Amino acid sequence: MVESISASTMRQYETTYRQWWNFCSERSLSPYQAPSIIEFLQRVFEGNNLQYGSMNSHRSALALINLQPLSNDARLSRFMKGISRLRSSKPRYNSTWDPNVVLEYIQKLGPNSTLSLKDLSAKLVTLLALATGHRLQTIQLIKLTNIHTSPQGIQIPITDPIKTSGTNRSQPCLQIPRFAENPLLCVATTLIDYIEATKPLRTPNQDYLFITFKKPYKTATKQSISRWIKNTLLTAGLDTNGFKPHSFRHASTSAAYRHGLSLSNTLSSPGS
């Protein structure tokens, strides 16, 4: 059953289990058959300014190890309903920024051939985040063997498990059209140039697209890619305290919605 939980979710659950273990130890209760889950959740709720989503995560973690199915507990269901009314989940971003600010900055960097590997890496991951609207986890999992080029553009199926992976759920496939009108902002061109620039730096079995721009040129982690995007935001003149790299998804979606565009075509008309 544990195999059905992703590694990132299990790390999140570990916080719950530590608190739950201490709670049960104080009261000499079995952590696998305790009748005091509502009391535990009430203490967590009162001691922290958590929204409903975080509280529901605690409940889900306990449901995984409890011998009695929590879904049948009417009192717990009513308790969680009360939490949702008192602290409903708030939207992460109440406002957004104009992606054109970032696009204008990238355009001023000049041709890909003149960029350092550091700047080329940041440019590519930023354009990919804006053009696709996908999570950084998805972008970090792009593999060279999954990149398929055509005269129209590039297709990249993501074959590794991601946050939204599940039974009967399709894996994402990134669609990247060519942008011949402005090669400086063409994601497909930048991707191809990045592959050529990093080819002599890769080890034979290094299949993931993004690698670090300093020796020993290891596969870039999601945290590294996040820093690249954050630095791009900062250098472009945006307030990185208000908007984190994940806000690229929100900005990309908002820009496409405002202009009546699909996410795949967000970069088809920069400046519109």
mmCIF file of C-alpha atoms in Angstrom:
data_model
loop_
_atom_site.group_PDB
_atom_site.id
_atom_site.type_symbol
_atom_site.label_atom_id
_atom_site.label_comp_id
_atom_site.label_asym_id
_atom_site.label_seq_id
_atom_site.Cartn_x
_atom_site.Cartn_y
_atom_site.Cartn_z
ATOM 1 C CA MET A 1 0.000 0.000 0.000
ATOM 2 C CA VAL A 2 2.907 2.324 0.745
ATOM 3 C CA GLU A 3 4.091 1.834 -2.847
ATOM 4 C CA SER A 4 0.983 3.714 -4.000
ATOM 5 C CA ILE A 5 2.298 6.895 -2.314
ATOM 6 C CA SER A 6 4.851 9.072 -4.091
ATOM 7 C CA ALA A 7 8.145 9.860 -2.373
ATOM 8 C CA SER A 8 7.273 13.558 -2.035
ATOM 9 C CA THR A 9 3.897 12.749 -0.449
ATOM 10 C CA MET A 10 5.533 10.316 1.964
ATOM 11 C CA ARG A 11 8.004 13.002 3.038
ATOM 12 C CA GLN A 12 5.034 15.272 3.696
ATOM 13 C CA TYR A 13 3.321 12.537 5.717
ATOM 14 C CA GLU A 14 6.428 12.020 7.879
ATOM 15 C CA THR A 15 5.704 15.320 9.647
ATOM 16 C CA THR A 16 2.243 14.056 10.542
ATOM 17 C CA TYR A 17 3.561 10.735 11.775
ATOM 18 C CA ARG A 18 6.103 12.362 14.091
ATOM 19 C CA GLN A 19 3.431 14.543 15.670
ATOM 20 C CA TRP A 20 0.972 11.650 15.847
ATOM 21 C CA TRP A 21 3.543 9.362 17.478
ATOM 22 C CA ASN A 22 4.291 11.941 20.173
ATOM 23 C CA PHE A 23 0.565 12.499 20.730
ATOM 24 C CA CYS A 24 -0.085 8.771 21.160
ATOM 25 C CA SER A 25 2.977 8.276 23.374
ATOM 26 C CA GLU A 26 1.792 10.996 25.762
ATOM 27 C CA ARG A 27 -1.540 9.172 26.146
ATOM 28 C CA SER A 28 -0.287 5.561 25.925
ATOM 29 C CA LEU A 29 -2.369 4.962 22.808
ATOM 30 C CA SER A 30 -1.707 2.681 19.862
ATOM 31 C CA PRO A 31 -0.855 4.793 16.807
ATOM 32 C CA TYR A 32 -2.570 2.202 14.606
ATOM 33 C CA GLN A 33 -5.853 1.949 16.465
ATOM 34 C CA ALA A 34 -6.327 5.203 18.332
ATOM 35 C CA PRO A 35 -9.799 6.652 18.912
ATOM 36 C CA SER A 36 -8.510 10.202 19.354
ATOM 37 C CA ILE A 37 -7.809 11.337 15.786
ATOM 38 C CA ILE A 38 -10.235 14.238 16.065
ATOM 39 C CA GLU A 39 -8.556 15.372 19.289
ATOM 40 C CA PHE A 40 -5.159 15.202 17.560
ATOM 41 C CA LEU A 41 -6.377 17.156 14.545
ATOM 42 C CA GLN A 42 -7.988 19.723 16.835
ATOM 43 C CA ARG A 43 -4.651 20.277 18.579
ATOM 44 C CA VAL A 44 -2.853 20.655 15.263
ATOM 45 C CA PHE A 45 -5.553 23.041 14.053
ATOM 46 C CA GLU A 46 -5.403 25.247 17.159
ATOM 47 C CA GLY A 47 -1.614 25.275 17.330
ATOM 48 C CA ASN A 48 -0.977 26.214 13.709
ATOM 49 C CA ASN A 49 -2.430 28.584 11.157
ATOM 50 C CA LEU A 50 -3.086 25.779 8.675
ATOM 51 C CA GLN A 51 -5.574 25.908 5.821
ATOM 52 C CA TYR A 52 -7.987 23.106 5.006
ATOM 53 C CA GLY A 53 -5.628 21.499 2.472
ATOM 54 C CA SER A 54 -2.897 21.026 5.075
ATOM 55 C CA MET A 55 -5.350 19.653 7.613
ATOM 56 C CA ASN A 56 -6.726 17.226 5.044
ATOM 57 C CA SER A 57 -3.165 16.072 4.359
ATOM 58 C CA HIS A 58 -2.820 15.191 8.064
ATOM 59 C CA ARG A 59 -6.077 13.227 7.851
ATOM 60 C CA SER A 60 -4.929 11.375 4.724
ATOM 61 C CA ALA A 61 -1.631 10.435 6.383
ATOM 62 C CA LEU A 62 -3.419 8.937 9.384
ATOM 63 C CA ALA A 63 -5.914 7.118 7.162
ATOM 64 C CA LEU A 64 -2.983 5.287 5.553
ATOM 65 C CA ILE A 65 -1.852 3.637 8.819
ATOM 66 C CA ASN A 66 -5.087 3.384 10.822
ATOM 67 C CA LEU A 67 -6.621 -0.064 10.999
ATOM 68 C CA GLN A 68 -10.147 1.346 10.902
ATOM 69 C CA PRO A 69 -11.280 3.086 7.661
ATOM 70 C CA LEU A 70 -11.587 6.780 8.474
ATOM 71 C CA SER A 71 -13.908 7.363 5.532
ATOM 72 C CA ASN A 72 -16.689 5.702 7.527
ATOM 73 C CA ASP A 73 -16.271 8.004 10.531
ATOM 74 C CA ALA A 74 -19.182 10.457 10.375
ATOM 75 C CA ARG A 75 -17.807 12.564 13.240
ATOM 76 C CA LEU A 76 -14.461 12.980 11.490
ATOM 77 C CA SER A 77 -16.196 13.925 8.230
ATOM 78 C CA ARG A 78 -18.217 16.570 10.056
ATOM 79 C CA PHE A 79 -15.076 17.843 11.797
ATOM 80 C CA MET A 80 -13.245 18.239 8.474
ATOM 81 C CA LYS A 81 -16.269 20.003 6.996
ATOM 82 C CA GLY A 82 -16.062 22.496 9.837
ATOM 83 C CA ILE A 83 -12.358 23.028 9.109
ATOM 84 C CA SER A 84 -13.156 23.737 5.468
ATOM 85 C CA ARG A 85 -15.601 26.460 6.490
ATOM 86 C CA LEU A 86 -13.305 28.042 9.054
ATOM 87 C CA ARG A 87 -10.151 27.949 6.948
ATOM 88 C CA SER A 88 -10.943 27.272 3.350
ATOM 89 C CA SER A 89 -7.918 27.020 1.094
ATOM 90 C CA LYS A 90 -6.890 30.402 -0.267
ATOM 91 C CA PRO A 91 -5.643 30.932 -3.812
ATOM 92 C CA ARG A 92 -1.861 30.968 -3.907
ATOM 93 C CA TYR A 93 -1.787 34.102 -6.047
ATOM 94 C CA ASN A 94 -4.290 36.935 -5.762
ATOM 95 C CA SER A 95 -2.693 38.784 -8.663
ATOM 96 C CA THR A 96 -0.250 38.011 -11.407
ATOM 97 C CA TRP A 97 2.539 39.627 -13.372
ATOM 98 C CA ASP A 98 2.901 40.245 -17.081
ATOM 99 C CA PRO A 99 5.070 37.541 -18.724
ATOM 100 C CA ASN A 100 6.064 40.082 -21.364
ATOM 101 C CA VAL A 101 8.438 41.628 -18.816
ATOM 102 C CA VAL A 102 10.376 38.364 -18.746
ATOM 103 C CA LEU A 103 10.130 37.883 -22.520
ATOM 104 C CA GLU A 104 11.512 41.356 -23.158
ATOM 105 C CA TYR A 105 14.438 40.633 -20.832
ATOM 106 C CA ILE A 106 15.169 37.315 -22.566
ATOM 107 C CA GLN A 107 15.018 38.967 -25.975
ATOM 108 C CA LYS A 108 17.640 41.514 -24.884
ATOM 109 C CA LEU A 109 20.048 38.692 -24.015
ATOM 110 C CA GLY A 110 20.703 38.225 -27.717
ATOM 111 C CA PRO A 111 21.337 35.089 -29.820
ATOM 112 C CA ASN A 112 21.773 31.731 -28.096
ATOM 113 C CA SER A 113 25.243 31.354 -29.603
ATOM 114 C CA THR A 114 26.516 34.300 -27.534
ATOM 115 C CA LEU A 115 25.123 33.106 -24.197
ATOM 116 C CA SER A 116 27.005 31.343 -21.441
ATOM 117 C CA LEU A 117 25.743 27.900 -20.463
ATOM 118 C CA LYS A 118 24.328 29.457 -17.296
ATOM 119 C CA ASP A 119 22.280 32.031 -19.216
ATOM 120 C CA LEU A 120 21.243 29.532 -21.899
ATOM 121 C CA SER A 121 20.043 27.098 -19.216
ATOM 122 C CA ALA A 122 18.019 29.791 -17.460
ATOM 123 C CA LYS A 123 16.575 31.026 -20.756
ATOM 124 C CA LEU A 124 15.428 27.576 -21.844
ATOM 125 C CA VAL A 125 13.823 26.552 -18.571
ATOM 126 C CA THR A 126 12.072 29.927 -18.302
ATOM 127 C CA LEU A 127 10.670 29.735 -21.828
ATOM 128 C CA LEU A 128 9.556 26.140 -21.255
ATOM 129 C CA ALA A 129 7.793 27.106 -18.031
ATOM 130 C CA LEU A 130 5.988 29.967 -19.743
ATOM 131 C CA ALA A 131 5.160 28.143 -22.954
ATOM 132 C CA THR A 132 3.853 24.920 -21.410
ATOM 133 C CA GLY A 133 2.490 26.011 -18.026
ATOM 134 C CA HIS A 134 3.699 22.739 -16.507
ATOM 135 C CA ARG A 135 5.161 22.182 -13.053
ATOM 136 C CA LEU A 136 8.914 22.363 -12.564
ATOM 137 C CA GLN A 137 8.852 18.663 -11.704
ATOM 138 C CA THR A 138 7.539 17.918 -15.194
ATOM 139 C CA ILE A 139 10.144 20.116 -16.888
ATOM 140 C CA GLN A 140 12.938 18.565 -14.827
ATOM 141 C CA LEU A 141 11.885 15.104 -16.053
ATOM 142 C CA ILE A 142 12.316 15.871 -19.769
ATOM 143 C CA LYS A 143 14.529 13.214 -21.344
ATOM 144 C CA LEU A 144 16.622 13.533 -24.491
ATOM 145 C CA THR A 145 15.312 10.197 -25.796
ATOM 146 C CA ASN A 146 11.747 11.509 -25.543
ATOM 147 C CA ILE A 147 12.336 14.660 -27.607
ATOM 148 C CA HIS A 148 10.819 14.343 -31.088
ATOM 149 C CA THR A 149 11.383 17.131 -33.601
ATOM 150 C CA SER A 150 9.438 17.975 -36.761
ATOM 151 C CA PRO A 151 9.231 20.976 -39.113
ATOM 152 C CA GLN A 152 6.220 22.191 -37.108
ATOM 153 C CA GLY A 153 7.829 21.951 -33.674
ATOM 154 C CA ILE A 154 8.794 19.561 -30.906
ATOM 155 C CA GLN A 155 6.848 16.939 -28.963
ATOM 156 C CA ILE A 156 8.087 15.721 -25.579
ATOM 157 C CA PRO A 157 6.169 12.956 -23.796
ATOM 158 C CA ILE A 158 6.905 12.735 -20.080
ATOM 159 C CA THR A 159 7.331 9.064 -19.188
ATOM 160 C CA ASP A 160 8.391 9.349 -15.539
ATOM 161 C CA PRO A 161 5.707 9.461 -12.810
ATOM 162 C CA ILE A 162 4.642 12.992 -11.874
ATOM 163 C CA LYS A 163 2.424 14.500 -9.199
ATOM 164 C CA THR A 164 -0.770 13.933 -11.199
ATOM 165 C CA SER A 165 0.117 10.422 -12.423
ATOM 166 C CA GLY A 166 -2.406 7.707 -11.676
ATOM 167 C CA THR A 167 -4.447 4.849 -13.039
ATOM 168 C CA ASN A 168 -6.314 5.805 -16.228
ATOM 169 C CA ARG A 169 -4.611 9.210 -16.289
ATOM 170 C CA SER A 170 -2.667 10.248 -19.362
ATOM 171 C CA GLN A 171 0.914 11.398 -18.962
ATOM 172 C CA PRO A 172 1.611 14.931 -20.235
ATOM 173 C CA CYS A 173 3.072 15.516 -23.666
ATOM 174 C CA LEU A 174 4.669 18.922 -24.141
ATOM 175 C CA GLN A 175 3.842 20.546 -27.472
ATOM 176 C CA ILE A 176 6.353 23.206 -28.503
ATOM 177 C CA PRO A 177 5.619 24.994 -31.801
ATOM 178 C CA ARG A 178 8.332 26.830 -33.698
ATOM 179 C CA PHE A 179 8.284 30.617 -33.502
ATOM 180 C CA ALA A 180 9.949 31.693 -36.737
ATOM 181 C CA GLU A 181 8.770 35.299 -36.379
ATOM 182 C CA ASN A 182 11.168 35.847 -33.466
ATOM 183 C CA PRO A 183 14.005 33.275 -33.163
ATOM 184 C CA LEU A 184 15.242 34.949 -29.964
ATOM 185 C CA LEU A 185 12.059 33.760 -28.214
ATOM 186 C CA CYS A 186 11.639 30.444 -30.029
ATOM 187 C CA VAL A 187 11.497 27.676 -27.424
ATOM 188 C CA ALA A 188 12.162 24.955 -30.006
ATOM 189 C CA THR A 189 15.294 26.712 -31.315
ATOM 190 C CA THR A 190 16.568 27.344 -27.781
ATOM 191 C CA LEU A 191 15.989 23.691 -26.866
ATOM 192 C CA ILE A 192 17.948 22.443 -29.870
ATOM 193 C CA ASP A 193 20.787 24.923 -29.207
ATOM 194 C CA TYR A 194 20.907 23.822 -25.555
ATOM 195 C CA ILE A 195 21.200 20.161 -26.542
ATOM 196 C CA GLU A 196 24.087 20.984 -28.890
ATOM 197 C CA ALA A 197 25.842 23.123 -26.256
ATOM 198 C CA THR A 198 25.631 20.429 -23.571
ATOM 199 C CA LYS A 199 26.392 17.419 -25.796
ATOM 200 C CA PRO A 200 30.164 17.384 -25.093
ATOM 201 C CA LEU A 201 29.554 17.817 -21.360
ATOM 202 C CA ARG A 202 27.286 14.831 -20.824
ATOM 203 C CA THR A 203 28.190 11.360 -19.646
ATOM 204 C CA PRO A 204 27.071 8.510 -21.946
ATOM 205 C CA ASN A 205 24.044 7.552 -19.826
ATOM 206 C CA GLN A 206 22.900 11.084 -18.956
ATOM 207 C CA ASP A 207 19.434 11.150 -20.517
ATOM 208 C CA TYR A 208 17.715 13.980 -18.614
ATOM 209 C CA LEU A 209 17.734 17.235 -20.558
ATOM 210 C CA PHE A 210 18.886 19.673 -17.909
ATOM 211 C CA ILE A 211 22.351 19.422 -16.400
ATOM 212 C CA THR A 212 24.162 21.790 -14.059
ATOM 213 C CA PHE A 213 26.252 24.477 -15.738
ATOM 214 C CA LYS A 214 29.294 23.839 -13.523
ATOM 215 C CA LYS A 215 31.527 20.776 -13.331
ATOM 216 C CA PRO A 216 30.927 17.886 -12.891
ATOM 217 C CA TYR A 217 27.762 18.658 -14.929
ATOM 218 C CA LYS A 218 25.335 16.450 -13.036
ATOM 219 C CA THR A 219 21.624 16.096 -13.778
ATOM 220 C CA ALA A 220 19.937 19.275 -12.540
ATOM 221 C CA THR A 221 17.511 18.851 -9.650
ATOM 222 C CA LYS A 222 14.112 20.504 -9.409
ATOM 223 C CA GLN A 223 15.606 22.812 -6.764
ATOM 224 C CA SER A 224 18.367 23.918 -9.150
ATOM 225 C CA ILE A 225 15.857 24.619 -11.922
ATOM 226 C CA SER A 226 13.736 26.565 -9.446
ATOM 227 C CA ARG A 227 16.727 28.771 -8.596
ATOM 228 C CA TRP A 228 17.411 29.399 -12.291
ATOM 229 C CA ILE A 229 13.873 30.636 -12.813
ATOM 230 C CA LYS A 230 13.879 32.723 -9.637
ATOM 231 C CA ASN A 231 17.114 34.411 -10.722
ATOM 232 C CA THR A 232 15.559 35.127 -14.124
ATOM 233 C CA LEU A 233 12.583 36.784 -12.431
ATOM 234 C CA LEU A 234 14.899 38.872 -10.283
ATOM 235 C CA THR A 235 17.180 39.922 -13.147
ATOM 236 C CA ALA A 236 14.172 40.824 -15.284
ATOM 237 C CA GLY A 237 13.157 43.297 -12.566
ATOM 238 C CA LEU A 238 10.322 41.373 -10.922
ATOM 239 C CA ASP A 239 9.700 41.142 -7.194
ATOM 240 C CA THR A 240 10.686 37.580 -6.281
ATOM 241 C CA ASN A 241 9.249 37.972 -2.779
ATOM 242 C CA GLY A 242 5.749 38.156 -4.191
ATOM 243 C CA PHE A 243 6.073 35.560 -6.936
ATOM 244 C CA LYS A 244 7.978 32.306 -6.710
ATOM 245 C CA PRO A 245 9.047 30.160 -9.690
ATOM 246 C CA HIS A 246 5.798 28.177 -9.382
ATOM 247 C CA SER A 247 3.911 31.379 -10.187
ATOM 248 C CA PHE A 248 5.046 30.909 -13.787
ATOM 249 C CA ARG A 249 2.201 28.410 -14.142
ATOM 250 C CA HIS A 250 -0.275 31.005 -12.937
ATOM 251 C CA ALA A 251 1.193 33.811 -15.047
ATOM 252 C CA SER A 252 1.292 31.637 -18.153
ATOM 253 C CA THR A 253 -2.307 30.535 -17.691
ATOM 254 C CA SER A 254 -3.476 34.080 -16.927
ATOM 255 C CA ALA A 255 -1.723 35.544 -19.958
ATOM 256 C CA ALA A 256 -3.149 32.872 -22.249
ATOM 257 C CA TYR A 257 -6.633 33.436 -20.833
ATOM 258 C CA ARG A 258 -6.418 37.215 -21.242
ATOM 259 C CA HIS A 259 -5.382 36.882 -24.886
ATOM 260 C CA GLY A 260 -7.642 33.924 -25.700
ATOM 261 C CA LEU A 261 -4.703 31.607 -26.367
ATOM 262 C CA SER A 262 -3.958 28.003 -25.528
ATOM 263 C CA LEU A 263 -0.978 27.417 -23.270
ATOM 264 C CA SER A 264 0.942 25.800 -26.124
ATOM 265 C CA ASN A 265 0.687 29.067 -28.052
ATOM 266 C CA THR A 266 1.432 31.510 -25.243
ATOM 267 C CA LEU A 267 4.663 32.548 -26.946
ATOM 268 C CA SER A 268 3.182 32.770 -30.423
ATOM 269 C CA SER A 269 2.394 36.464 -30.016
ATOM 270 C CA PRO A 270 4.539 38.078 -27.299
ATOM 271 C CA GLY A 271 3.740 41.698 -26.860
ATOM 272 C CA SER A 272 0.084 41.253 -27.834
#
